[in-house]
Amino acid sequence: MNQSWMSAPIPAPSIRRMEGARLRQEQLTKPRGSLGRLEELAIRLAGLQDREFPSVDRVRVVVFAGDHGVTAAGISAYPQSVTVEMIRNFSSGGAAISVLARNLGATLEVVDVGTIRDPGPLPGVVSCRAGAGTQDFRTQPAMTTESLRIAFRAGAEAAKRAVASGCDLFIGGEMGIGNSTSAAALASALTHKAPSLLAGPGTGLNAKGVARKVEVIEEALDHHQHSLNTPVEALLSLGGFEIAALIGAFIVSAQHRVPILVDGYIVSVAALVATRLRADLAPWLLFSHESAEPGHRVVLEALNGSALLDLGLRLGEASGSAVALPLLRLACTLHREMATFAEAGISEG
Amino acid sequence: MNQSWMSAPIPAPSIRRMEGARLRQEQLTKPRGSLGRLEELAIRLAGLQDREFPSVDRVRVVVFAGDHGVTAAGISAYPQSVTVEMIRNFSSGGAAISVLARNLGATLEVVDVGTIRDPGPLPGVVSCRAGAGTQDFRTQPAMTTESLRIAFRAGAEAAKRAVASGCDLFIGGEMGIGNSTSAAALASALTHKAPSLLAGPGTGLNAKGVARKVEVIEEALDHHQHSLNTPVEALLSLGGFEIAALIGAFIVSAQHRVPILVDGYIVSVAALVATRLRADLAPWLLFSHESAEPGHRVVLEALNGSALLDLGLRLGEASGSAVALPLLRLACTLHREMATFAEAGISEG
């Protein structure tokens, strides 16, 4: 992987801005610390955006869609055709993320990184296909080096478009029947935790289905045991196109000083792989919610991340990030608009 | 207490609407249950509002302010004068709840139920004073029957104004230096849990301050031990005007089919007292957040309530409810605007 965008520097958050924001929070008319994590968010966003008054008004949501050969193992509650059907649903505005993005005033872009059937041109959908789905990774590498390169680039280009549009925050989402199996396999390879701790019901498997999924992952990890030594090797062996695209998007987004609001389980696994490629990415990742998928907690711990919401969401599509967005916005608004003790003539206690 | 509004019936949620909403949720283009608590919220609001498509667009926030004689015992990090200073800050738009209400398009009303000094006429502030603060309840009843009646009525009238304005959701908040001591004493009297489980740092006491607060509450519970047999007796002995007003407001709001989004610790204690007066109020209470105040968990358990957010907030002023409002709004919007499987032509799995 010799891609220039991958090695470009990721800036550090501005300590000076964070100090300034912390000072301001102490002067606002409330007991110190009483806005809890909303204060932390404002301070952190000030440092990331290098602004006195951070803002997340202009938000780009990109949902990457790809298919997974491992669905042949019967590890999903839904048929593979649903990935393309959902791309149409994103495009026509009926999916959860379509509704959320519209109501939050965020722009939504869908990138087809490689579904089983090319859906053809659709409004709001960018085609950047790395293949017709990955290979069944029980017995073969999920993808070739060239496919991985295309998927990385699909994410990087999406982030560049987002940056060019002038966004304050990048939200990445995913759609891909079978991708919680790929994500669990990757997470197991990277964290060395047992697949049984990382595989869950996904879109709705029963206990027997989850047990089957664990077996499939164990089989794959065994098959690829000598090809999991680096994050790139793990992606080639077990990854998904949409997961690779998210990695490319996150790195480019951070390189351009655009903070990232991480969605649920699969996106967090992408974030984990990305931080193994680029440790300096970590400060740019904000975690929106803890998914109902049990492995998410393990992945968040590996990322040293603490999620804002815990609402039992497990939809994907960036829906959890979208739902958390108003918290970030209100944190910024409070930081900007609240009166200081001096302005309001109030005793500081 | 012979007040007609207190005994009027509180309607039950519509089972039929909830069933309809549950059915619709199953038909929306997502795995069943994958929107977690957002699905539950939409279903519950449909039942409460008796609407096919619930909505919380029109929201009234009322912050009740009152002072507390028990501050003489040195149980707050702030001087009592701050209550009136904050009323001015609410009025001039610089307080957290002012900023939040403005940005959320909610109307904000402040009711002075009895601060130590009448702040005089201020924009957006209604005067409905039950006294110049409560008495120091270590050695006397906090308030007279007549004061309690005025405070109840202040809340009831505020809810009637909210209902008349056509609101979809009622949010009650509080401001009153010393009121976490009154709330902890009330909660201890009602739940029979030790004051040490219910008293916390409030606006910012250190460990020594919290220990002092626990002693004060123990002293008060001992002094009033024979006058805590009913919720009304407990309020007369240990209550606050703003807590009583919240109770009146919640009962009247529910009587008019307007759901209530409960804020943090003090408002939850008001909700607890209110449900002891009127058990049929319980279905109307939605819990916005779990406060950093450690006793809040105990009170939520007593209410059988599960909070939506856990962000370490401990400001009061209805700020936690305001921050949770977007979640309710997005839950309603998803319920209304998402496509069904049939509409989108998607395989149901």
Short mmCIF file of N, CA and C in Angstrom, two decimals, chain A residues 111-241:
data_model
loop_
_atom_site.label_atom_id
_atom_site.label_comp_id
_atom_site.label_asym_id
_atom_site.label_seq_id
_atom_site.Cartn_x
_atom_site.Cartn_y
_atom_site.Cartn_z
N VAL A 111 -21.88 5.64 -1.03
CA VAL A 111 -20.84 5.16 -1.93
C VAL A 111 -20.96 3.64 -2.06
N ASP A 112 -21.20 3.18 -3.27
CA ASP A 112 -21.21 1.74 -3.54
C ASP A 112 -19.77 1.31 -3.75
N VAL A 113 -19.20 0.62 -2.75
CA VAL A 113 -17.80 0.20 -2.83
C VAL A 113 -17.70 -1.22 -3.38
N GLY A 114 -18.84 -1.84 -3.66
CA GLY A 114 -18.77 -3.19 -4.21
C GLY A 114 -19.87 -4.10 -3.71
N THR A 115 -21.05 -3.92 -4.27
CA THR A 115 -22.18 -4.80 -3.94
C THR A 115 -22.23 -5.91 -4.99
N ILE A 116 -23.00 -6.96 -4.70
CA ILE A 116 -23.00 -8.10 -5.62
C ILE A 116 -23.47 -7.72 -7.02
N ARG A 117 -24.48 -6.84 -7.09
CA ARG A 117 -24.93 -6.37 -8.41
C ARG A 117 -24.83 -4.86 -8.44
N ASP A 118 -24.23 -4.32 -9.47
CA ASP A 118 -24.15 -2.86 -9.64
C ASP A 118 -25.57 -2.31 -9.75
N PRO A 119 -25.98 -1.44 -8.84
CA PRO A 119 -27.36 -0.93 -8.90
C PRO A 119 -27.57 0.07 -10.03
N GLY A 120 -26.47 0.47 -10.73
CA GLY A 120 -26.60 1.48 -11.77
C GLY A 120 -26.74 2.86 -11.17
N PRO A 121 -26.80 3.89 -12.02
CA PRO A 121 -26.82 5.27 -11.51
C PRO A 121 -28.07 5.55 -10.68
N LEU A 122 -27.85 6.16 -9.53
CA LEU A 122 -28.96 6.52 -8.63
C LEU A 122 -28.63 7.88 -8.02
N PRO A 123 -29.63 8.73 -7.81
CA PRO A 123 -29.35 10.04 -7.22
C PRO A 123 -28.70 9.90 -5.83
N GLY A 124 -27.62 10.64 -5.62
CA GLY A 124 -26.96 10.63 -4.31
C GLY A 124 -26.06 9.44 -4.08
N VAL A 125 -25.89 8.58 -5.08
CA VAL A 125 -25.04 7.40 -4.93
C VAL A 125 -23.83 7.51 -5.85
N VAL A 126 -22.65 7.38 -5.26
CA VAL A 126 -21.40 7.41 -6.02
C VAL A 126 -20.93 5.97 -6.21
N SER A 127 -20.55 5.64 -7.44
CA SER A 127 -20.09 4.28 -7.71
C SER A 127 -18.57 4.25 -7.69
N CYS A 128 -18.02 3.38 -6.85
CA CYS A 128 -16.56 3.30 -6.70
C CYS A 128 -16.26 1.87 -6.31
N ARG A 129 -16.54 0.96 -7.22
CA ARG A 129 -16.63 -0.45 -6.88
C ARG A 129 -15.28 -1.16 -6.91
N ALA A 130 -14.99 -1.85 -5.81
CA ALA A 130 -13.75 -2.62 -5.70
C ALA A 130 -13.96 -4.07 -6.11
N GLY A 131 -15.15 -4.41 -6.52
CA GLY A 131 -15.48 -5.78 -6.90
C GLY A 131 -16.96 -6.05 -6.67
N ALA A 132 -17.41 -7.23 -7.04
CA ALA A 132 -18.82 -7.60 -6.82
C ALA A 132 -18.94 -8.34 -5.49
N GLY A 133 -18.65 -7.62 -4.42
CA GLY A 133 -18.62 -8.24 -3.09
C GLY A 133 -17.27 -8.89 -2.84
N THR A 134 -16.96 -9.11 -1.58
CA THR A 134 -15.70 -9.80 -1.23
C THR A 134 -15.86 -11.31 -1.47
N GLN A 135 -14.74 -12.00 -1.40
CA GLN A 135 -14.76 -13.46 -1.47
C GLN A 135 -15.14 -14.05 -0.11
N ASP A 136 -15.58 -15.28 -0.12
CA ASP A 136 -15.90 -15.98 1.13
C ASP A 136 -14.60 -16.25 1.88
N PHE A 137 -14.38 -15.53 2.97
CA PHE A 137 -13.06 -15.57 3.62
C PHE A 137 -12.85 -16.80 4.51
N ARG A 138 -13.79 -17.73 4.50
CA ARG A 138 -13.52 -18.97 5.23
C ARG A 138 -12.33 -19.70 4.62
N THR A 139 -12.22 -19.59 3.26
CA THR A 139 -11.21 -20.41 2.57
C THR A 139 -10.32 -19.62 1.63
N GLN A 140 -10.60 -18.29 1.47
CA GLN A 140 -9.79 -17.47 0.56
C GLN A 140 -9.61 -16.09 1.19
N PRO A 141 -8.66 -15.32 0.68
CA PRO A 141 -8.58 -13.92 1.12
C PRO A 141 -9.86 -13.19 0.72
N ALA A 142 -10.35 -12.30 1.60
CA ALA A 142 -11.58 -11.56 1.28
C ALA A 142 -11.40 -10.71 0.03
N MET A 143 -10.18 -10.18 -0.16
CA MET A 143 -9.98 -9.27 -1.30
C MET A 143 -8.52 -9.27 -1.73
N THR A 144 -8.30 -8.78 -2.97
CA THR A 144 -6.94 -8.63 -3.49
C THR A 144 -6.38 -7.28 -3.06
N THR A 145 -5.06 -7.15 -3.21
CA THR A 145 -4.42 -5.87 -2.91
C THR A 145 -5.02 -4.75 -3.75
N GLU A 146 -5.31 -5.03 -5.00
CA GLU A 146 -5.87 -4.00 -5.88
C GLU A 146 -7.26 -3.58 -5.41
N SER A 147 -8.07 -4.57 -5.01
CA SER A 147 -9.41 -4.24 -4.49
C SER A 147 -9.32 -3.39 -3.23
N LEU A 148 -8.39 -3.75 -2.35
CA LEU A 148 -8.22 -2.97 -1.12
C LEU A 148 -7.82 -1.54 -1.45
N ARG A 149 -6.94 -1.41 -2.44
CA ARG A 149 -6.49 -0.07 -2.85
C ARG A 149 -7.68 0.76 -3.35
N ILE A 150 -8.54 0.13 -4.14
CA ILE A 150 -9.72 0.85 -4.66
C ILE A 150 -10.65 1.25 -3.51
N ALA A 151 -10.84 0.33 -2.57
CA ALA A 151 -11.75 0.61 -1.45
C ALA A 151 -11.20 1.73 -0.56
N PHE A 152 -9.90 1.67 -0.25
CA PHE A 152 -9.26 2.75 0.50
C PHE A 152 -9.50 4.09 -0.20
N ARG A 153 -9.23 4.06 -1.53
CA ARG A 153 -9.33 5.31 -2.29
C ARG A 153 -10.77 5.82 -2.32
N ALA A 154 -11.74 4.88 -2.40
CA ALA A 154 -13.16 5.29 -2.39
C ALA A 154 -13.46 6.10 -1.13
N GLY A 155 -12.91 5.65 0.01
CA GLY A 155 -13.12 6.38 1.26
C GLY A 155 -12.37 7.70 1.27
N ALA A 156 -11.12 7.66 0.81
CA ALA A 156 -10.30 8.87 0.81
C ALA A 156 -10.95 9.95 -0.07
N GLU A 157 -11.45 9.53 -1.23
CA GLU A 157 -12.07 10.50 -2.15
C GLU A 157 -13.36 11.06 -1.56
N ALA A 158 -14.12 10.21 -0.87
CA ALA A 158 -15.36 10.68 -0.23
C ALA A 158 -15.04 11.72 0.83
N ALA A 159 -13.98 11.47 1.60
CA ALA A 159 -13.59 12.44 2.63
C ALA A 159 -13.10 13.73 1.99
N LYS A 160 -12.39 13.62 0.87
CA LYS A 160 -11.93 14.85 0.18
C LYS A 160 -13.12 15.67 -0.30
N ARG A 161 -14.14 14.98 -0.85
CA ARG A 161 -15.35 15.71 -1.26
C ARG A 161 -16.01 16.38 -0.05
N ALA A 162 -16.03 15.66 1.07
CA ALA A 162 -16.64 16.22 2.29
C ALA A 162 -15.88 17.47 2.73
N VAL A 163 -14.54 17.36 2.74
CA VAL A 163 -13.71 18.50 3.14
C VAL A 163 -13.93 19.67 2.18
N ALA A 164 -13.96 19.37 0.89
CA ALA A 164 -14.14 20.43 -0.11
C ALA A 164 -15.49 21.13 0.06
N SER A 165 -16.47 20.40 0.56
CA SER A 165 -17.79 20.99 0.77
C SER A 165 -17.81 21.89 2.01
N GLY A 166 -16.71 21.88 2.76
CA GLY A 166 -16.60 22.76 3.93
C GLY A 166 -17.25 22.21 5.18
N CYS A 167 -17.20 20.91 5.39
CA CYS A 167 -17.92 20.36 6.56
C CYS A 167 -17.13 20.51 7.85
N ASP A 168 -17.87 20.58 8.97
CA ASP A 168 -17.29 20.72 10.30
C ASP A 168 -17.08 19.37 10.98
N LEU A 169 -17.75 18.36 10.46
CA LEU A 169 -17.75 17.04 11.11
C LEU A 169 -18.01 16.00 10.04
N PHE A 170 -17.29 14.88 10.14
CA PHE A 170 -17.48 13.78 9.20
C PHE A 170 -18.13 12.61 9.91
N ILE A 171 -19.20 12.09 9.32
CA ILE A 171 -19.86 10.90 9.85
C ILE A 171 -19.79 9.81 8.79
N GLY A 172 -19.23 8.67 9.16
CA GLY A 172 -19.16 7.55 8.25
C GLY A 172 -20.11 6.45 8.69
N GLY A 173 -20.81 5.87 7.73
CA GLY A 173 -21.71 4.76 8.06
C GLY A 173 -21.48 3.61 7.11
N GLU A 174 -22.16 2.52 7.36
CA GLU A 174 -21.97 1.33 6.52
C GLU A 174 -23.28 0.60 6.32
N MET A 175 -23.33 -0.11 5.19
CA MET A 175 -24.42 -1.02 4.90
C MET A 175 -23.81 -2.21 4.18
N GLY A 176 -24.09 -3.42 4.63
CA GLY A 176 -23.54 -4.58 3.95
C GLY A 176 -23.95 -5.84 4.68
N ILE A 177 -24.85 -6.59 4.09
CA ILE A 177 -25.29 -7.83 4.72
C ILE A 177 -24.06 -8.72 4.96
N GLY A 178 -23.88 -9.16 6.17
CA GLY A 178 -22.73 -10.00 6.53
C GLY A 178 -21.59 -9.24 7.14
N ASN A 179 -21.66 -7.91 7.17
CA ASN A 179 -20.45 -7.19 7.59
C ASN A 179 -20.17 -7.24 9.09
N SER A 180 -21.13 -7.63 9.91
CA SER A 180 -20.78 -7.77 11.34
C SER A 180 -19.92 -9.02 11.55
N THR A 181 -19.99 -9.97 10.62
CA THR A 181 -19.10 -11.14 10.69
C THR A 181 -17.67 -10.76 10.33
N SER A 182 -17.54 -9.98 9.26
CA SER A 182 -16.22 -9.48 8.87
C SER A 182 -15.62 -8.61 9.99
N ALA A 183 -16.46 -7.74 10.55
CA ALA A 183 -15.98 -6.83 11.60
C ALA A 183 -15.53 -7.62 12.83
N ALA A 184 -16.32 -8.63 13.21
CA ALA A 184 -15.96 -9.42 14.39
C ALA A 184 -14.66 -10.19 14.15
N ALA A 185 -14.49 -10.71 12.94
CA ALA A 185 -13.26 -11.44 12.61
C ALA A 185 -12.05 -10.49 12.68
N LEU A 186 -12.20 -9.31 12.10
CA LEU A 186 -11.11 -8.31 12.16
C LEU A 186 -10.79 -7.93 13.60
N ALA A 187 -11.84 -7.67 14.38
CA ALA A 187 -11.63 -7.25 15.77
C ALA A 187 -10.93 -8.35 16.55
N SER A 188 -11.32 -9.59 16.28
CA SER A 188 -10.69 -10.71 16.98
C SER A 188 -9.21 -10.80 16.59
N ALA A 189 -8.93 -10.64 15.30
CA ALA A 189 -7.54 -10.70 14.82
C ALA A 189 -6.70 -9.59 15.46
N LEU A 190 -7.29 -8.40 15.61
CA LEU A 190 -6.51 -7.26 16.10
C LEU A 190 -6.41 -7.22 17.62
N THR A 191 -7.44 -7.65 18.31
CA THR A 191 -7.42 -7.54 19.78
C THR A 191 -7.02 -8.85 20.44
N HIS A 192 -6.99 -9.94 19.68
CA HIS A 192 -6.71 -11.27 20.20
C HIS A 192 -7.75 -11.72 21.24
N LYS A 193 -8.95 -11.15 21.16
CA LYS A 193 -10.05 -11.62 22.01
C LYS A 193 -10.79 -12.72 21.24
N ALA A 194 -11.43 -13.60 21.98
CA ALA A 194 -12.13 -14.73 21.36
C ALA A 194 -13.29 -14.24 20.49
N PRO A 195 -13.50 -14.89 19.34
CA PRO A 195 -14.64 -14.53 18.48
C PRO A 195 -15.97 -14.53 19.23
N SER A 196 -16.11 -15.39 20.24
CA SER A 196 -17.38 -15.44 20.97
C SER A 196 -17.65 -14.14 21.73
N LEU A 197 -16.61 -13.35 22.01
CA LEU A 197 -16.79 -12.06 22.67
C LEU A 197 -17.11 -10.96 21.68
N LEU A 198 -16.89 -11.25 20.40
CA LEU A 198 -17.00 -10.19 19.39
C LEU A 198 -18.13 -10.40 18.40
N ALA A 199 -18.64 -11.62 18.30
CA ALA A 199 -19.75 -11.89 17.38
C ALA A 199 -21.07 -11.83 18.13
N GLY A 200 -22.05 -11.18 17.54
CA GLY A 200 -23.36 -11.06 18.17
C GLY A 200 -24.47 -11.28 17.17
N PRO A 201 -25.69 -10.92 17.52
CA PRO A 201 -26.84 -11.21 16.64
C PRO A 201 -26.87 -10.40 15.34
N GLY A 202 -26.06 -9.32 15.24
CA GLY A 202 -26.11 -8.52 14.02
C GLY A 202 -27.52 -8.02 13.77
N THR A 203 -28.04 -8.26 12.56
CA THR A 203 -29.39 -7.79 12.24
C THR A 203 -30.48 -8.63 12.89
N GLY A 204 -30.12 -9.73 13.55
CA GLY A 204 -31.18 -10.46 14.24
C GLY A 204 -31.03 -11.98 14.27
N LEU A 205 -29.80 -12.49 14.40
CA LEU A 205 -29.62 -13.94 14.53
C LEU A 205 -30.12 -14.41 15.90
N ASN A 206 -30.59 -15.64 15.95
CA ASN A 206 -30.89 -16.25 17.26
C ASN A 206 -29.61 -16.88 17.81
N ALA A 207 -29.71 -17.48 19.00
CA ALA A 207 -28.52 -18.00 19.68
C ALA A 207 -27.79 -19.03 18.81
N LYS A 208 -28.56 -19.86 18.12
CA LYS A 208 -27.95 -20.87 17.25
C LYS A 208 -27.19 -20.19 16.10
N GLY A 209 -27.79 -19.16 15.57
CA GLY A 209 -27.16 -18.41 14.49
C GLY A 209 -25.87 -17.74 14.95
N VAL A 210 -25.88 -17.19 16.16
CA VAL A 210 -24.67 -16.55 16.69
C VAL A 210 -23.57 -17.60 16.87
N ALA A 211 -23.95 -18.78 17.36
CA ALA A 211 -22.97 -19.86 17.55
C ALA A 211 -22.34 -20.25 16.20
N ARG A 212 -23.18 -20.31 15.19
CA ARG A 212 -22.70 -20.62 13.83
C ARG A 212 -21.72 -19.55 13.36
N LYS A 213 -22.07 -18.30 13.62
CA LYS A 213 -21.23 -17.17 13.22
C LYS A 213 -19.86 -17.26 13.90
N VAL A 214 -19.85 -17.61 15.17
CA VAL A 214 -18.60 -17.76 15.92
C VAL A 214 -17.74 -18.86 15.28
N GLU A 215 -18.37 -19.96 14.94
CA GLU A 215 -17.65 -21.07 14.29
C GLU A 215 -17.01 -20.62 12.98
N VAL A 216 -17.80 -19.89 12.19
CA VAL A 216 -17.31 -19.41 10.89
C VAL A 216 -16.08 -18.52 11.09
N ILE A 217 -16.15 -17.64 12.09
CA ILE A 217 -15.02 -16.73 12.35
C ILE A 217 -13.80 -17.54 12.83
N GLU A 218 -14.03 -18.51 13.68
CA GLU A 218 -12.92 -19.34 14.16
C GLU A 218 -12.25 -20.06 12.98
N GLU A 219 -13.10 -20.58 12.09
CA GLU A 219 -12.59 -21.27 10.89
C GLU A 219 -11.73 -20.31 10.06
N ALA A 220 -12.23 -19.10 9.87
CA ALA A 220 -11.51 -18.11 9.05
C ALA A 220 -10.19 -17.70 9.71
N LEU A 221 -10.24 -17.47 11.02
CA LEU A 221 -9.01 -17.06 11.73
C LEU A 221 -7.96 -18.16 11.65
N ASP A 222 -8.44 -19.39 11.70
CA ASP A 222 -7.53 -20.52 11.60
C ASP A 222 -6.92 -20.58 10.20
N HIS A 223 -7.77 -20.44 9.20
CA HIS A 223 -7.30 -20.51 7.81
C HIS A 223 -6.26 -19.42 7.51
N HIS A 224 -6.51 -18.21 8.06
CA HIS A 224 -5.64 -17.06 7.72
C HIS A 224 -4.58 -16.78 8.78
N GLN A 225 -4.35 -17.74 9.67
CA GLN A 225 -3.52 -17.43 10.85
C GLN A 225 -2.15 -16.86 10.51
N HIS A 226 -1.61 -17.17 9.32
CA HIS A 226 -0.29 -16.63 8.98
C HIS A 226 -0.39 -15.35 8.14
N SER A 227 -1.61 -14.88 7.93
CA SER A 227 -1.79 -13.67 7.10
C SER A 227 -2.58 -12.62 7.87
N LEU A 228 -2.23 -12.49 9.15
CA LEU A 228 -2.93 -11.50 9.98
C LEU A 228 -1.94 -10.64 10.75
N ASN A 229 -0.71 -10.52 10.21
CA ASN A 229 0.35 -9.88 10.98
C ASN A 229 0.30 -8.36 11.00
N THR A 230 -0.36 -7.78 10.01
CA THR A 230 -0.48 -6.32 9.97
C THR A 230 -1.94 -5.97 9.74
N PRO A 231 -2.33 -4.71 10.01
CA PRO A 231 -3.71 -4.30 9.74
C PRO A 231 -4.10 -4.52 8.27
N VAL A 232 -3.15 -4.25 7.37
CA VAL A 232 -3.44 -4.43 5.95
C VAL A 232 -3.64 -5.91 5.63
N GLU A 233 -2.79 -6.76 6.18
CA GLU A 233 -2.99 -8.21 5.98
C GLU A 233 -4.35 -8.67 6.51
N ALA A 234 -4.71 -8.17 7.68
CA ALA A 234 -6.01 -8.56 8.26
C ALA A 234 -7.16 -8.13 7.35
N LEU A 235 -7.04 -6.93 6.80
CA LEU A 235 -8.09 -6.45 5.88
C LEU A 235 -8.16 -7.32 4.63
N LEU A 236 -7.00 -7.64 4.06
CA LEU A 236 -6.98 -8.49 2.86
C LEU A 236 -7.61 -9.85 3.17
N SER A 237 -7.34 -10.38 4.35
CA SER A 237 -7.82 -11.71 4.70
C SER A 237 -9.30 -11.72 5.06
N LEU A 238 -9.73 -10.74 5.84
CA LEU A 238 -11.05 -10.82 6.51
C LEU A 238 -11.96 -9.62 6.29
N GLY A 239 -11.45 -8.61 5.62
CA GLY A 239 -12.14 -7.31 5.60
C GLY A 239 -13.33 -7.24 4.68
N GLY A 240 -13.89 -6.04 4.64
CA GLY A 240 -14.98 -5.71 3.73
C GLY A 240 -14.60 -4.42 3.02
N PHE A 241 -15.18 -4.24 1.82
CA PHE A 241 -14.85 -3.03 1.06
C PHE A 241 -15.28 -1.77 1.82
#
